Amino acid sequence: MTILIIATHDRPDWWARELERLAPEADIRVWPDIGNPDEVEYVLAWRPPHGALAALPNLRVVFSLGAGVDHLFSDPDFPAHVTVSRVVDPYLTAGIREYVLLHVLRYHRNQPALDQQQRDRVWDDRARELRQADEQTVGILGLGELGRDSAEALAALEFDVAGWTRSAKDIPGITCFEDRGGLDAMLARSRILVCLLPLTPETEGILNAELFSKLPKGAYLINDARGGHLVEGDLIPALESGRLAQATLDVFRTEPLPADHLFWDHPQITVNPHNAAITDPRSVAKQIVGDIARDRKGELLPNTVDTSLGY
Ligand code: NAP
């Protein structure tokens, strides 16, 4: 059994070490040293070069080393017959939960303005005028593994939480909206908007000027999904016109974010280096080895992706 790791933007040696420990019988190879391509049946991949997977004729399963799979489907030569599995892992979910709570609380408590007041040595009594959490509306685009968990964590802190999905949902404590028809209603009630959608042809560019215009004036944006969700050219005008108050971005169309990008210095934008949640090989390699054993017994794998939907 041959497993190939293609993770040039990740830490392939870390994954190799974990696999060698958990599956000593396996032949572990690390891109670009693939040996005989006919022998490779399983690939662990993060942003593989286009065409790399199509060159493996006996490939059975690709394990995305993240929750998202857009980095696989953006390959025009992606082999359609291959099973795609993605990461669903408690550590990853916890990372996103922490990130969403951190930035929602930061905006809810008006912390960016307080930071500025400190820099300016201003003691402003109006800073004591804070909303209660149950008066703060948070909308989450996507209530999948990650969005639902974050929505429930916010609701547990008494925030007034809504979410938007493709199919109808009924989640206690969360106001649920679905499909294109439900989007505007959710936006209209979301003072803080969090994006946790997968990047697909339907969601590409969804965070744009038209969407911003449907939010309450002075809303906050938190994008920890994918850079492709945001029409970057629409953000700064929305911030500078007061349509949006602040934006926190963990993901970008080009990563690393180029040094001359306008987002770096903008006072209303918080830039993070795509670290909202990190896949932990110590936890995920164990799941992958278990899934390979299932596949060899002819069993279905959990966490497989619907290739027709792209997530
Ligand atoms: P998931 O379980 O597949 O959930 C996706 C959610 O989005 C579902 O609720 C789905 O609706 C909804 N959705 C998909 N297409 C939609 C559409 N066209 N209209 C409305 N709703 C739509 O995904 P997940 O595990 O929660 O992960 C979400 C994304 O987070 C990943 O794809 C990845 O891009 C991003 N992510 C980022 C980081 C980071 O470090 N920044 C880390 C991990 C993941 P249904 O429930 O109706 O299917």
Short mmCIF file of C-alpha atoms and ligand atoms in Angstrom, two decimals:
data_model
loop_
_atom_site.label_atom_id
_atom_site.label_comp_id
_atom_site.label_asym_id
_atom_site.label_seq_id
_atom_site.Cartn_x
_atom_site.Cartn_y
_atom_site.Cartn_z
CA MET A 1 0.00 0.00 0.00
CA THR A 2 1.53 3.30 -1.10
CA ILE A 3 0.58 6.67 0.34
CA LEU A 4 1.84 9.88 -1.23
CA ILE A 5 1.98 13.19 0.62
CA ILE A 6 1.66 16.29 -1.57
CA ALA A 7 1.77 19.22 0.80
CA THR A 8 4.30 21.67 -0.49
CA HIS A 9 2.60 24.52 1.41
CA ASP A 10 2.31 22.49 4.62
CA ARG A 11 4.71 20.35 6.65
CA PRO A 12 5.09 17.09 4.68
CA ASP A 13 7.76 15.74 7.04
CA TRP A 14 5.38 16.04 10.00
CA TRP A 15 2.68 14.09 8.12
CA ALA A 16 5.22 11.47 7.00
CA ARG A 17 6.41 10.96 10.58
CA GLU A 18 2.87 10.44 11.85
CA LEU A 19 1.97 8.02 9.04
CA GLU A 20 5.17 6.02 9.50
CA ARG A 21 4.37 5.69 13.20
CA LEU A 22 0.73 4.69 12.68
CA ALA A 23 1.09 2.54 9.54
CA PRO A 24 4.64 1.10 9.58
CA GLU A 25 3.68 -1.39 6.84
CA ALA A 26 2.82 1.38 4.37
CA ASP A 27 5.16 2.76 1.74
CA ILE A 28 5.12 6.51 2.48
CA ARG A 29 6.35 8.83 -0.24
CA VAL A 30 6.66 12.61 -0.24
CA TRP A 31 6.15 14.73 -3.35
CA PRO A 32 8.03 15.17 -5.66
CA ASP A 33 9.72 11.78 -4.97
CA ILE A 34 6.73 9.74 -6.08
CA GLY A 35 8.55 6.67 -7.40
CA ASN A 36 6.38 4.51 -9.67
CA PRO A 37 3.08 6.47 -10.06
CA ASP A 38 1.16 3.22 -10.74
CA GLU A 39 1.70 2.17 -7.12
CA VAL A 40 0.10 5.19 -5.46
CA GLU A 41 -3.43 4.49 -4.18
CA TYR A 42 -3.83 7.18 -1.52
CA VAL A 43 -2.78 10.82 -1.44
CA LEU A 44 -2.75 13.31 1.42
CA ALA A 45 -2.95 16.66 -0.32
CA TRP A 46 -2.83 20.35 0.40
CA ARG A 47 -2.81 22.55 -2.70
CA PRO A 48 -1.32 19.91 -5.00
CA PRO A 49 0.14 21.20 -8.29
CA HIS A 50 -2.39 21.01 -11.11
CA GLY A 51 -2.13 17.71 -12.96
CA ALA A 52 -0.28 15.93 -10.14
CA LEU A 53 -3.27 13.76 -9.17
CA ALA A 54 -4.26 12.98 -12.76
CA ALA A 55 -0.79 11.43 -13.20
CA LEU A 56 -1.61 8.67 -10.66
CA PRO A 57 -3.62 6.04 -12.59
CA ASN A 58 -4.51 3.85 -9.60
CA LEU A 59 -5.39 6.60 -7.14
CA ARG A 60 -8.39 5.63 -4.98
CA VAL A 61 -8.77 8.36 -2.34
CA VAL A 62 -7.48 11.91 -1.91
CA PHE A 63 -7.48 13.14 1.68
CA SER A 64 -7.65 16.93 1.78
CA LEU A 65 -5.44 18.13 4.62
CA GLY A 66 -7.99 20.82 5.42
CA ALA A 67 -11.76 21.08 5.80
CA GLY A 68 -12.01 22.82 2.43
CA VAL A 69 -11.57 21.01 -0.87
CA ASP A 70 -11.56 23.97 -3.26
CA HIS A 71 -7.77 23.57 -3.58
CA LEU A 72 -8.44 20.17 -5.21
CA PHE A 73 -11.37 21.06 -7.46
CA SER A 74 -9.59 24.13 -8.84
CA ASP A 75 -7.36 21.67 -10.73
CA PRO A 76 -8.88 21.38 -14.24
CA ASP A 77 -7.38 17.87 -14.49
CA PHE A 78 -8.76 16.66 -11.16
CA PRO A 79 -9.60 12.94 -11.69
CA ALA A 80 -13.39 12.74 -11.37
CA HIS A 81 -13.54 9.05 -10.34
CA VAL A 82 -11.46 9.52 -7.17
CA THR A 83 -13.06 9.63 -3.72
CA VAL A 84 -12.38 12.90 -1.88
CA SER A 85 -12.28 12.96 1.90
CA ARG A 86 -11.80 16.09 4.01
CA VAL A 87 -10.83 16.92 7.57
CA VAL A 88 -13.54 16.92 10.20
CA ASP A 89 -11.68 17.09 13.48
CA PRO A 90 -12.43 18.38 16.98
CA TYR A 91 -9.19 20.42 17.12
CA LEU A 92 -9.99 22.12 13.82
CA THR A 93 -13.54 22.86 14.94
CA ALA A 94 -12.22 24.24 18.24
CA GLY A 95 -9.75 26.48 16.39
CA ILE A 96 -12.53 28.05 14.32
CA ARG A 97 -14.75 28.38 17.40
CA GLU A 98 -11.98 30.25 19.24
CA TYR A 99 -11.37 32.48 16.24
CA VAL A 100 -15.04 33.36 15.78
CA LEU A 101 -15.57 33.99 19.50
CA LEU A 102 -12.41 36.12 19.71
CA HIS A 103 -13.37 38.40 16.86
CA VAL A 104 -17.11 38.58 17.54
CA LEU A 105 -16.36 39.51 21.17
CA ARG A 106 -13.75 42.00 20.03
CA TYR A 107 -16.31 43.78 17.85
CA HIS A 108 -19.14 43.34 20.33
CA ARG A 109 -17.01 45.03 23.02
CA ASN A 110 -15.89 47.74 20.57
CA GLN A 111 -12.26 46.81 21.20
CA PRO A 112 -10.70 48.30 18.02
CA ALA A 113 -11.99 51.77 19.03
CA LEU A 114 -10.76 51.25 22.60
CA ASP A 115 -7.31 50.26 21.31
CA GLN A 116 -7.20 53.50 19.33
CA GLN A 117 -8.31 55.50 22.38
CA GLN A 118 -5.45 53.99 24.35
CA ARG A 119 -2.95 54.94 21.64
CA ASP A 120 -4.43 58.48 21.72
CA ARG A 121 -4.45 58.59 25.58
CA VAL A 122 -8.20 59.23 25.53
CA TRP A 123 -10.44 58.22 28.44
CA ASP A 124 -13.93 58.33 26.93
CA ASP A 125 -16.86 57.63 29.26
CA ARG A 126 -18.99 56.71 26.26
CA ALA A 127 -16.90 53.54 26.08
CA ARG A 128 -19.06 52.27 28.95
CA GLU A 129 -22.13 52.22 26.72
CA LEU A 130 -22.06 48.61 25.56
CA ARG A 131 -24.82 46.44 24.11
CA GLN A 132 -25.90 43.30 25.91
CA ALA A 133 -25.00 40.11 24.04
CA ASP A 134 -28.67 39.31 23.46
CA GLU A 135 -28.98 42.66 21.68
CA GLN A 136 -26.10 41.81 19.34
CA THR A 137 -27.08 40.06 16.12
CA VAL A 138 -24.57 37.70 14.54
CA GLY A 139 -25.17 36.05 11.17
CA ILE A 140 -23.16 33.05 10.03
CA LEU A 141 -22.93 32.13 6.36
CA GLY A 142 -22.74 28.31 6.46
CA LEU A 143 -23.86 26.10 9.33
CA GLY A 144 -21.81 23.02 8.51
CA GLU A 145 -19.32 21.31 10.81
CA LEU A 146 -17.66 24.62 11.64
CA GLY A 147 -20.43 27.21 11.28
CA ARG A 148 -22.91 25.30 13.39
CA ASP A 149 -20.42 24.77 16.20
CA SER A 150 -19.50 28.47 16.25
CA ALA A 151 -23.17 29.47 16.07
CA GLU A 152 -23.96 27.30 19.08
CA ALA A 153 -20.98 28.65 21.02
CA LEU A 154 -22.16 32.22 20.37
CA ALA A 155 -25.73 31.34 21.32
CA ALA A 156 -24.40 29.86 24.58
CA LEU A 157 -22.98 33.34 25.31
CA GLU A 158 -26.51 34.74 24.69
CA PHE A 159 -25.79 36.34 21.30
CA ASP A 160 -28.75 36.59 18.94
CA VAL A 161 -27.49 34.19 16.26
CA ALA A 162 -28.76 33.38 12.77
CA GLY A 163 -27.30 31.18 10.07
CA TRP A 164 -27.66 30.65 6.36
CA THR A 165 -27.39 27.33 4.52
CA ARG A 166 -28.27 25.74 1.18
CA SER A 167 -30.74 23.26 2.67
CA ALA A 168 -33.31 23.99 5.41
CA LYS A 169 -32.13 23.55 9.01
CA ASP A 170 -33.79 23.46 12.39
CA ILE A 171 -31.21 24.16 15.10
CA PRO A 172 -32.40 25.02 18.59
CA GLY A 173 -31.39 28.56 19.58
CA ILE A 174 -30.33 29.57 16.05
CA THR A 175 -32.58 31.43 13.58
CA CYS A 176 -32.10 29.54 10.33
CA PHE A 177 -32.41 30.90 6.80
CA GLU A 178 -31.83 28.94 3.64
CA ASP A 179 -31.11 29.29 -0.01
CA ARG A 180 -30.87 32.50 -2.01
CA GLY A 181 -34.41 33.46 -0.91
CA GLY A 182 -33.38 33.51 2.75
CA LEU A 183 -30.12 35.37 2.38
CA ASP A 184 -31.37 38.96 2.35
CA ALA A 185 -33.44 38.46 5.50
CA MET A 186 -30.45 37.09 7.34
CA LEU A 187 -28.18 39.87 6.16
CA ALA A 188 -30.69 42.54 7.24
CA ARG A 189 -30.48 41.32 10.84
CA SER A 190 -26.72 40.68 11.06
CA ARG A 191 -24.63 43.38 12.69
CA ILE A 192 -21.69 41.00 12.74
CA LEU A 193 -21.37 38.70 9.71
CA VAL A 194 -19.14 35.61 9.79
CA CYS A 195 -18.35 33.67 6.61
CA LEU A 196 -17.86 29.92 7.04
CA LEU A 197 -18.95 28.75 3.61
CA PRO A 198 -17.03 26.38 1.37
CA LEU A 199 -15.63 27.99 -1.76
CA THR A 200 -17.68 26.73 -4.70
CA PRO A 201 -18.85 28.28 -7.97
CA GLU A 202 -22.02 29.41 -6.13
CA THR A 203 -20.23 31.06 -3.22
CA GLU A 204 -17.26 32.59 -5.07
CA GLY A 205 -17.33 36.38 -4.64
CA ILE A 206 -20.38 36.30 -2.36
CA LEU A 207 -18.87 38.93 -0.04
CA ASN A 208 -19.32 41.88 -2.37
CA ALA A 209 -20.68 45.44 -2.44
CA GLU A 210 -24.24 44.28 -3.05
CA LEU A 211 -24.15 41.95 -0.03
CA PHE A 212 -22.57 44.66 2.14
CA SER A 213 -25.42 47.03 1.16
CA LYS A 214 -27.93 44.58 2.67
CA LEU A 215 -26.26 44.53 6.10
CA PRO A 216 -27.15 47.08 8.79
CA LYS A 217 -25.00 50.19 8.27
CA GLY A 218 -21.74 49.93 10.21
CA ALA A 219 -21.72 46.13 10.27
CA TYR A 220 -18.64 44.02 10.96
CA LEU A 221 -17.29 41.31 8.65
CA ILE A 222 -15.29 38.26 9.72
CA ASN A 223 -14.09 36.01 6.87
CA ASP A 224 -12.39 32.84 8.01
CA ALA A 225 -13.55 30.72 5.08
CA ARG A 226 -11.69 31.42 1.83
CA GLY A 227 -10.20 34.47 0.16
CA GLY A 228 -12.21 33.73 -2.98
CA HIS A 229 -15.43 34.59 -1.12
CA LEU A 230 -14.44 38.26 -0.94
CA VAL A 231 -14.43 40.67 -3.87
CA GLU A 232 -11.37 42.43 -2.52
CA GLY A 233 -11.93 45.65 -4.48
CA ASP A 234 -15.33 46.12 -2.78
CA LEU A 235 -14.04 46.01 0.79
CA ILE A 236 -12.14 49.26 1.30
CA PRO A 237 -14.88 51.41 -0.33
CA ALA A 238 -17.45 49.74 1.97
CA LEU A 239 -15.27 50.46 5.03
CA GLU A 240 -14.45 54.03 4.06
CA SER A 241 -18.08 54.89 3.28
CA GLY A 242 -19.16 53.62 6.72
CA ARG A 243 -21.21 50.81 5.16
CA LEU A 244 -18.95 48.44 7.11
CA ALA A 245 -17.19 49.38 10.36
CA GLN A 246 -14.39 46.80 10.46
CA ALA A 247 -13.31 43.58 8.78
CA THR A 248 -11.26 40.67 10.05
CA LEU A 249 -9.74 38.53 7.32
CA ASP A 250 -7.93 35.25 7.85
CA VAL A 251 -7.91 34.23 4.18
CA PHE A 252 -7.00 35.96 0.94
CA ARG A 253 -7.16 35.42 -2.81
CA THR A 254 -3.35 35.39 -2.86
CA GLU A 255 -1.60 33.78 0.10
CA PRO A 256 0.76 34.85 1.54
CA LEU A 257 -0.85 38.29 1.24
CA PRO A 258 1.56 40.32 -0.96
CA ALA A 259 3.65 42.83 1.03
CA ASP A 260 2.25 45.77 -0.96
CA HIS A 261 -1.42 44.79 -0.50
CA LEU A 262 -3.62 47.65 0.73
CA PHE A 263 -5.24 45.47 3.41
CA TRP A 264 -2.03 45.33 5.49
CA ASP A 265 -2.12 48.97 6.60
CA HIS A 266 -5.82 49.71 6.58
CA PRO A 267 -6.94 50.85 10.06
CA GLN A 268 -10.31 49.11 9.72
CA ILE A 269 -8.92 45.74 8.59
CA THR A 270 -7.40 43.03 10.74
CA VAL A 271 -5.18 40.68 8.74
CA ASN A 272 -4.36 37.18 9.98
CA PRO A 273 -2.11 34.70 8.14
CA HIS A 274 -4.70 31.93 7.51
CA ASN A 275 -4.27 30.53 10.99
CA ALA A 276 -7.86 30.52 12.29
CA ALA A 277 -7.67 26.74 12.57
CA ILE A 278 -4.77 24.47 11.80
CA THR A 279 -5.05 20.80 10.90
CA ASP A 280 -3.17 18.85 13.56
CA PRO A 281 -1.44 15.78 12.06
CA ARG A 282 -1.34 14.09 15.48
CA SER A 283 -5.12 13.87 15.43
CA VAL A 284 -5.93 13.76 11.72
CA ALA A 285 -3.29 11.21 10.61
CA LYS A 286 -4.97 8.67 12.91
CA GLN A 287 -8.31 9.28 11.18
CA ILE A 288 -6.73 8.96 7.74
CA VAL A 289 -5.03 5.67 8.59
CA GLY A 290 -8.39 4.39 9.93
CA ASP A 291 -10.11 5.52 6.71
CA ILE A 292 -7.53 3.76 4.55
CA ALA A 293 -8.16 0.55 6.52
CA ARG A 294 -11.92 1.04 5.91
CA ASP A 295 -11.37 1.59 2.21
CA ARG A 296 -9.31 -1.59 1.96
CA LYS A 297 -12.21 -3.51 3.51
CA GLY A 298 -14.56 -1.99 0.93
CA GLU A 299 -16.37 0.19 3.49
CA LEU A 300 -17.62 3.72 2.81
CA LEU A 301 -15.56 6.55 4.27
CA PRO A 302 -16.96 9.20 6.58
CA ASN A 303 -16.34 12.85 5.60
CA THR A 304 -16.39 12.22 1.87
CA VAL A 305 -17.23 15.19 -0.30
CA ASP A 306 -20.13 15.41 -2.72
CA THR A 307 -18.14 16.21 -5.85
CA SER A 308 -21.28 17.44 -7.64
CA LEU A 309 -21.76 20.15 -4.95
CA GLY A 310 -18.03 20.82 -4.51
CA TYR A 311 -18.11 20.50 -0.69
P1 NAP B 1 -19.29 22.01 5.64
O1 NAP B 1 -19.48 21.13 6.83
O2 NAP B 1 -19.25 21.40 4.29
O3 NAP B 1 -20.45 23.12 5.71
C1 NAP B 1 -20.67 24.03 4.69
C2 NAP B 1 -21.90 24.85 5.01
O4 NAP B 1 -22.06 25.84 3.98
C3 NAP B 1 -23.18 24.03 5.04
O5 NAP B 1 -24.03 24.48 6.05
C4 NAP B 1 -23.78 24.29 3.65
O6 NAP B 1 -25.19 24.19 3.59
C5 NAP B 1 -23.38 25.74 3.44
N1 NAP B 1 -23.38 26.05 2.01
C6 NAP B 1 -22.61 25.52 1.03
N2 NAP B 1 -22.92 26.05 -0.16
C7 NAP B 1 -23.91 26.94 0.08
C8 NAP B 1 -24.67 27.79 -0.75
N3 NAP B 1 -24.46 27.84 -2.09
N4 NAP B 1 -25.62 28.57 -0.18
C9 NAP B 1 -25.83 28.51 1.15
N5 NAP B 1 -25.15 27.72 2.00
C10 NAP B 1 -24.20 26.94 1.46
O7 NAP B 1 -17.95 22.87 5.78
P2 NAP B 1 -17.15 23.22 7.13
O8 NAP B 1 -16.38 22.03 7.60
O9 NAP B 1 -18.07 23.88 8.08
O10 NAP B 1 -16.08 24.26 6.56
C11 NAP B 1 -16.49 25.47 5.93
C12 NAP B 1 -15.29 26.16 5.29
O11 NAP B 1 -14.46 26.75 6.27
C13 NAP B 1 -14.32 25.23 4.54
O12 NAP B 1 -14.82 24.91 3.26
C14 NAP B 1 -13.08 26.08 4.46
O13 NAP B 1 -13.11 26.85 3.28
C15 NAP B 1 -13.19 27.00 5.67
N6 NAP B 1 -12.11 26.75 6.66
C16 NAP B 1 -11.22 27.74 6.95
C17 NAP B 1 -10.23 27.52 7.89
C18 NAP B 1 -9.25 28.61 8.26
O14 NAP B 1 -8.25 28.34 8.92
N7 NAP B 1 -9.50 29.85 7.91
C19 NAP B 1 -10.12 26.28 8.53
C20 NAP B 1 -11.03 25.29 8.21
C21 NAP B 1 -12.03 25.53 7.26
P3 NAP B 1 -25.94 22.78 3.84
O15 NAP B 1 -25.82 22.53 5.33
O16 NAP B 1 -27.32 23.04 3.41
O17 NAP B 1 -25.20 21.76 3.01
#
